Each structure stands twice: as C-alpha cells, then as structure tokens.
C-alpha cells in the first residue's frame, strides 16, 4: 500500500476554561488547511439547514474524502464542537474584551453597544439556532454550548459589577447581567427569522434602562 504524507491524528486537549474542545490534530500546514476547510464547510451546512448535517455531506462540501473528514474529526459531534470554538471570536471574545478594558461603566457600556453595532456575519444567527437544536439532542454539544453561555452571561455580569462598585448601594450585578444577557440572546433568536431589529438601539435602551433601575434597588 502506498504511503501518504501523514496529517497527525487528532487528540482531545483538556478544557482549561470550562469549554469542551473539539479534537485538534497536531499538525502540518496542510493538515491545518484541511481541518479549516472542514470547519468552514460545517458552518455552511449548519447555517443552511436544508442539507442534512452529516460528516459525509461536510466532506463533500469541503472537497475532501469522507475518510479524511474522520481523520480530523471522530464524528459529527466533534465537528459541531469545532464550529462552536470557531465562532467564539465572533461573539464571546469581543464582548469580554469590551467589558474588560479599563474605563467607567458608561465607557464600557459604550464599547458593548459599539460591538453590537457592527455587522454580524450572515451565518451567525442561523448557526446559533442550529447549535441550540443540537444541544438539545447531544450531551457533549450541550456541555460545550452551556460553557459558552456561561462566558456570555459572565461578561454582562462583569459590566454591571463595575456599575455596582460605582454606585456603592449594594445592588446585585448578577440579575442585571443575566437579564441583559438573556434579552440580547433573544434578539439573536429573532434575527434568525430574518426579522429586522435595530440591535444597537435595543441594547442601548436595555443596558441604560437596567442601569437606571440599579440606582434605586428595590427594598428586600
């Protein structure tokens, strides 16, 4: 049998931040390119939702053999986990950075609103919907997606923690952050239906409305 140049077998690295990682090969440049093509194809199929999401269809869309797909990803779940990791820099990391950079609550809130003012990739809303669906039917996807949403909520809670420290009135930032995270997440679900929403205006009204309410916390 003829020998092929090897693309290293994938391994599952340990999670260091609570996020379930997809298998990643230790890899040649060619192997990385093949893996990236498979992830891009998986994103397209998950967002499309008209072609069954199978490893065989992903391989066909990527222009590689089915065997090569399984060389990089053990199964369909591994592909979904790779997509979850691939989209993190498009929604989780910029939000965390907007909150973590120095500044007052107002300055950080402005950065968060500015982030939501930027155009979103056409596939992101349907991707969220697809991952939600898979999370209901696959324990590994659910664990990964829950970890992503813990980071999403934690960023909003961190934003309102800055406000709580500025106010010094004992307001609890947790429900404020959870409320903001849930509301913004709901907009993503609505956008997946192609509804037109002025996202920056809604996020601005939401964050500043919650902030005004925090100035006069309800008596316990």
Short mmCIF file of C-alpha atoms in Angstrom, two decimals:
data_model
loop_
_atom_site.label_atom_id
_atom_site.label_comp_id
_atom_site.label_asym_id
_atom_site.label_seq_id
_atom_site.Cartn_x
_atom_site.Cartn_y
_atom_site.Cartn_z
CA UNK A 1 0.00 0.00 0.00
CA UNK A 2 1.33 3.43 -0.93
CA UNK A 3 2.24 5.63 1.99
CA UNK A 4 0.74 9.10 2.31
CA UNK A 5 2.28 12.11 3.98
CA UNK A 6 0.76 11.99 7.43
CA UNK A 7 -1.56 14.54 8.93
CA UNK A 8 -1.28 13.87 12.62
CA UNK A 9 -4.15 12.09 14.33
CA UNK A 10 -6.45 14.34 16.38
CA UNK A 11 -6.28 14.43 20.13
CA UNK A 12 -8.72 15.90 22.66
CA UNK A 13 -6.93 18.62 24.65
CA UNK A 14 -8.10 19.18 28.23
CA UNK A 15 -10.51 22.05 28.74
CA UNK A 16 -8.89 24.90 30.63
CA UNK A 17 -11.81 27.33 30.72
CA UNK A 18 -14.80 25.02 31.10
CA UNK A 19 -15.33 24.86 27.34
CA UNK A 20 -15.46 21.45 25.70
CA UNK A 21 -12.83 21.46 22.98
CA UNK A 22 -13.17 19.75 19.66
CA UNK A 23 -10.43 17.34 18.67
CA UNK A 24 -7.43 19.09 17.13
CA UNK A 25 -4.65 17.45 15.22
CA UNK A 26 -1.02 18.12 15.94
CA UNK A 27 -0.41 19.09 12.54
CA UNK A 28 1.22 20.02 9.37
CA UNK A 29 0.29 23.19 7.49
CA UNK A 30 -1.59 21.01 5.00
CA UNK A 31 -3.43 19.32 7.84
CA UNK A 32 -4.45 22.68 9.30
CA UNK A 33 -5.74 23.80 5.91
CA UNK A 34 -7.81 20.63 5.51
CA UNK A 35 -9.22 20.98 9.00
CA UNK A 36 -10.09 24.64 8.38
CA UNK A 37 -11.88 23.70 5.15
CA UNK A 38 -13.91 21.09 7.01
CA UNK A 39 -14.91 23.57 9.72
CA UNK A 40 -15.88 26.17 7.10
CA UNK A 41 -17.98 23.57 5.31
CA UNK A 42 -19.58 22.52 8.60
CA UNK A 43 -20.51 26.16 9.30
CA UNK A 44 -22.13 26.49 5.89
CA UNK A 45 -24.17 23.31 6.28
CA UNK A 46 -25.27 24.14 9.82
CA UNK A 47 -26.35 27.62 8.76
CA UNK A 48 -28.02 26.34 5.59
CA UNK A 49 -30.24 23.83 7.44
CA UNK A 50 -31.50 22.44 4.12
CA UNK A 51 -28.88 19.73 3.61
CA UNK A 52 -28.60 17.06 6.34
CA UNK A 53 -25.64 17.77 8.59
CA UNK A 54 -23.56 14.62 8.26
CA UNK A 55 -19.82 14.07 8.12
CA UNK A 56 -20.25 12.75 4.57
CA UNK A 57 -22.00 15.94 3.43
CA UNK A 58 -19.45 18.12 5.20
CA UNK A 59 -16.63 16.26 3.47
CA UNK A 60 -18.33 16.69 0.09
CA UNK A 61 -18.82 20.42 0.68
CA UNK A 62 -15.16 20.76 1.72
CA UNK A 63 -13.98 18.82 -1.33
CA UNK A 64 -12.20 16.11 0.67
CA UNK A 65 -12.83 12.41 1.13
CA UNK A 66 -15.15 11.15 3.84
CA UNK A 67 -12.20 9.27 5.31
CA UNK A 68 -10.18 12.49 5.56
CA UNK A 69 -13.07 14.11 7.44
CA UNK A 70 -12.93 11.30 10.00
CA UNK A 71 -9.16 11.61 10.10
CA UNK A 72 -9.64 15.07 11.66
CA UNK A 73 -12.97 14.61 13.43
CA UNK A 74 -14.10 11.39 15.04
CA UNK A 75 -17.78 12.08 14.41
CA UNK A 76 -20.41 14.72 13.73
CA UNK A 77 -20.31 15.93 17.32
CA UNK A 78 -16.60 16.72 17.04
CA UNK A 79 -17.39 18.87 14.01
CA UNK A 80 -20.10 20.76 15.88
CA UNK A 81 -17.75 21.37 18.81
CA UNK A 82 -15.15 22.71 16.37
CA UNK A 83 -17.74 25.12 14.95
CA UNK A 84 -18.63 26.29 18.48
CA UNK A 85 -14.97 27.03 19.09
CA UNK A 86 -14.60 28.65 15.66
CA UNK A 87 -17.38 31.21 16.24
CA UNK A 88 -16.19 32.19 19.73
CA UNK A 89 -14.00 35.05 18.41
CA UNK A 90 -17.07 36.49 16.68
CA UNK A 91 -19.34 36.86 19.70
CA UNK A 92 -17.81 35.88 23.05
CA UNK A 93 -14.27 37.27 22.88
CA UNK A 94 -15.15 40.78 21.59
CA UNK A 95 -17.78 41.14 24.31
CA UNK A 96 -15.34 40.03 27.01
CA UNK A 97 -12.74 42.47 25.69
CA UNK A 98 -15.21 45.37 25.56
CA UNK A 99 -16.03 44.83 29.24
CA UNK A 100 -12.51 44.02 30.44
CA UNK A 101 -10.75 47.09 29.01
CA UNK A 102 -10.30 49.91 31.56
CA UNK A 103 -12.93 52.58 32.00
CA UNK A 104 -16.07 53.58 33.80
CA UNK A 105 -19.34 51.72 33.49
CA UNK A 106 -20.50 54.26 30.89
CA UNK A 107 -17.34 53.79 28.83
CA UNK A 108 -17.55 50.01 28.96
CA UNK A 109 -21.25 50.09 28.15
CA UNK A 110 -20.49 52.27 25.11
CA UNK A 111 -17.95 49.68 23.92
CA UNK A 112 -20.50 46.89 24.34
CA UNK A 113 -23.10 48.87 22.37
CA UNK A 114 -20.50 49.61 19.69
CA UNK A 115 -19.76 45.89 19.40
CA UNK A 116 -23.44 45.19 18.74
CA UNK A 117 -23.45 48.00 16.18
CA UNK A 118 -21.00 46.10 13.97
CA UNK A 119 -22.47 43.95 11.18
CA UNK A 120 -22.87 40.33 12.17
CA UNK A 121 -21.83 37.52 9.84
CA UNK A 122 -24.75 36.31 7.76
CA UNK A 123 -24.42 32.79 9.12
CA UNK A 124 -24.20 33.57 12.83
CA UNK A 125 -27.90 33.78 13.71
CA UNK A 126 -28.82 30.52 11.94
CA UNK A 127 -25.70 28.92 13.43
CA UNK A 128 -26.89 29.79 16.94
CA UNK A 129 -30.24 28.21 16.14
CA UNK A 130 -28.59 25.05 14.81
CA UNK A 131 -26.26 24.69 17.78
CA UNK A 132 -29.21 25.18 20.15
CA UNK A 133 -31.03 22.36 18.40
CA UNK A 134 -28.04 20.01 18.52
CA UNK A 135 -27.52 20.88 22.19
CA UNK A 136 -30.99 19.52 22.95
CA UNK A 137 -30.06 16.18 21.43
CA UNK A 138 -26.35 15.71 22.18
CA UNK A 139 -24.91 15.86 25.70
CA UNK A 140 -21.43 16.86 24.53
CA UNK A 141 -22.76 19.74 22.45
CA UNK A 142 -24.97 20.83 25.35
CA UNK A 143 -22.00 20.87 27.73
CA UNK A 144 -19.97 22.95 25.28
CA UNK A 145 -22.79 25.38 24.50
CA UNK A 146 -23.62 25.84 28.17
CA UNK A 147 -19.98 26.74 28.81
CA UNK A 148 -20.11 29.36 26.05
CA UNK A 149 -23.23 30.90 27.54
CA UNK A 150 -21.68 30.97 31.00
CA UNK A 151 -18.97 33.17 29.50
CA UNK A 152 -21.59 35.29 27.68
CA UNK A 153 -23.54 35.89 30.90
CA UNK A 154 -20.38 36.43 32.93
CA UNK A 155 -19.34 39.29 30.64
CA UNK A 156 -22.62 41.14 31.22
CA UNK A 157 -22.44 40.47 34.96
CA UNK A 158 -18.89 41.88 34.98
CA UNK A 159 -20.20 45.01 33.25
CA UNK A 160 -22.85 45.57 35.89
CA UNK A 161 -20.38 44.75 38.66
CA UNK A 162 -18.50 47.88 37.60
CA UNK A 163 -21.75 49.84 37.94
CA UNK A 164 -22.43 48.32 41.37
CA UNK A 165 -18.99 49.36 42.55
CA UNK A 166 -19.54 52.90 41.26
CA UNK A 167 -22.96 53.20 42.91
CA UNK A 168 -21.90 51.61 46.18
CA UNK A 169 -25.54 50.95 47.08
CA UNK A 170 -25.38 47.18 47.41
CA UNK A 171 -27.13 46.42 44.13
CA UNK A 172 -26.57 42.83 42.97
CA UNK A 173 -24.98 42.76 39.49
CA UNK A 174 -25.87 39.11 38.86
CA UNK A 175 -29.58 39.50 37.97
CA UNK A 176 -28.83 42.67 36.00
CA UNK A 177 -26.19 40.90 33.93
CA UNK A 178 -28.34 37.80 33.49
CA UNK A 179 -31.27 39.95 32.33
CA UNK A 180 -29.12 41.75 29.75
CA UNK A 181 -27.54 38.52 28.50
CA UNK A 182 -30.91 36.80 28.15
CA UNK A 183 -32.50 39.73 26.33
CA UNK A 184 -29.63 40.10 23.86
CA UNK A 185 -29.64 36.35 23.28
CA UNK A 186 -33.35 36.56 22.49
CA UNK A 187 -32.60 39.11 19.78
CA UNK A 188 -30.25 36.62 18.13
CA UNK A 189 -33.10 34.11 18.00
CA UNK A 190 -35.43 36.70 16.45
CA UNK A 191 -32.79 37.72 13.89
CA UNK A 192 -32.53 34.08 12.82
CA UNK A 193 -36.09 34.52 11.48
CA UNK A 194 -34.85 37.41 9.32
CA UNK A 195 -36.68 39.95 11.46
CA UNK A 196 -35.29 43.47 11.27
CA UNK A 197 -34.23 44.77 14.65
CA UNK A 198 -32.24 47.91 15.41
CA UNK A 199 -29.88 45.96 17.64
CA UNK A 200 -27.69 48.87 18.84
CA UNK A 201 -30.75 50.89 19.90
CA UNK A 202 -32.27 47.94 21.72
CA UNK A 203 -29.00 47.11 23.51
CA UNK A 204 -28.54 50.77 24.46
CA UNK A 205 -32.07 51.02 25.86
CA UNK A 206 -31.64 47.74 27.70
CA UNK A 207 -28.29 48.49 29.34
CA UNK A 208 -29.11 52.08 30.27
CA UNK A 209 -32.59 51.10 31.46
CA UNK A 210 -31.15 48.44 33.76
CA UNK A 211 -28.52 50.91 34.95
CA UNK A 212 -31.16 53.50 35.86
CA UNK A 213 -33.09 50.87 37.77
CA UNK A 214 -29.94 49.87 39.65
CA UNK A 215 -29.67 53.36 41.08
CA UNK A 216 -32.80 52.66 43.14
CA UNK A 217 -32.65 48.97 44.11
CA UNK A 218 -35.94 47.54 45.34
CA UNK A 219 -36.15 47.02 49.06
CA UNK A 220 -35.72 43.38 50.04
#
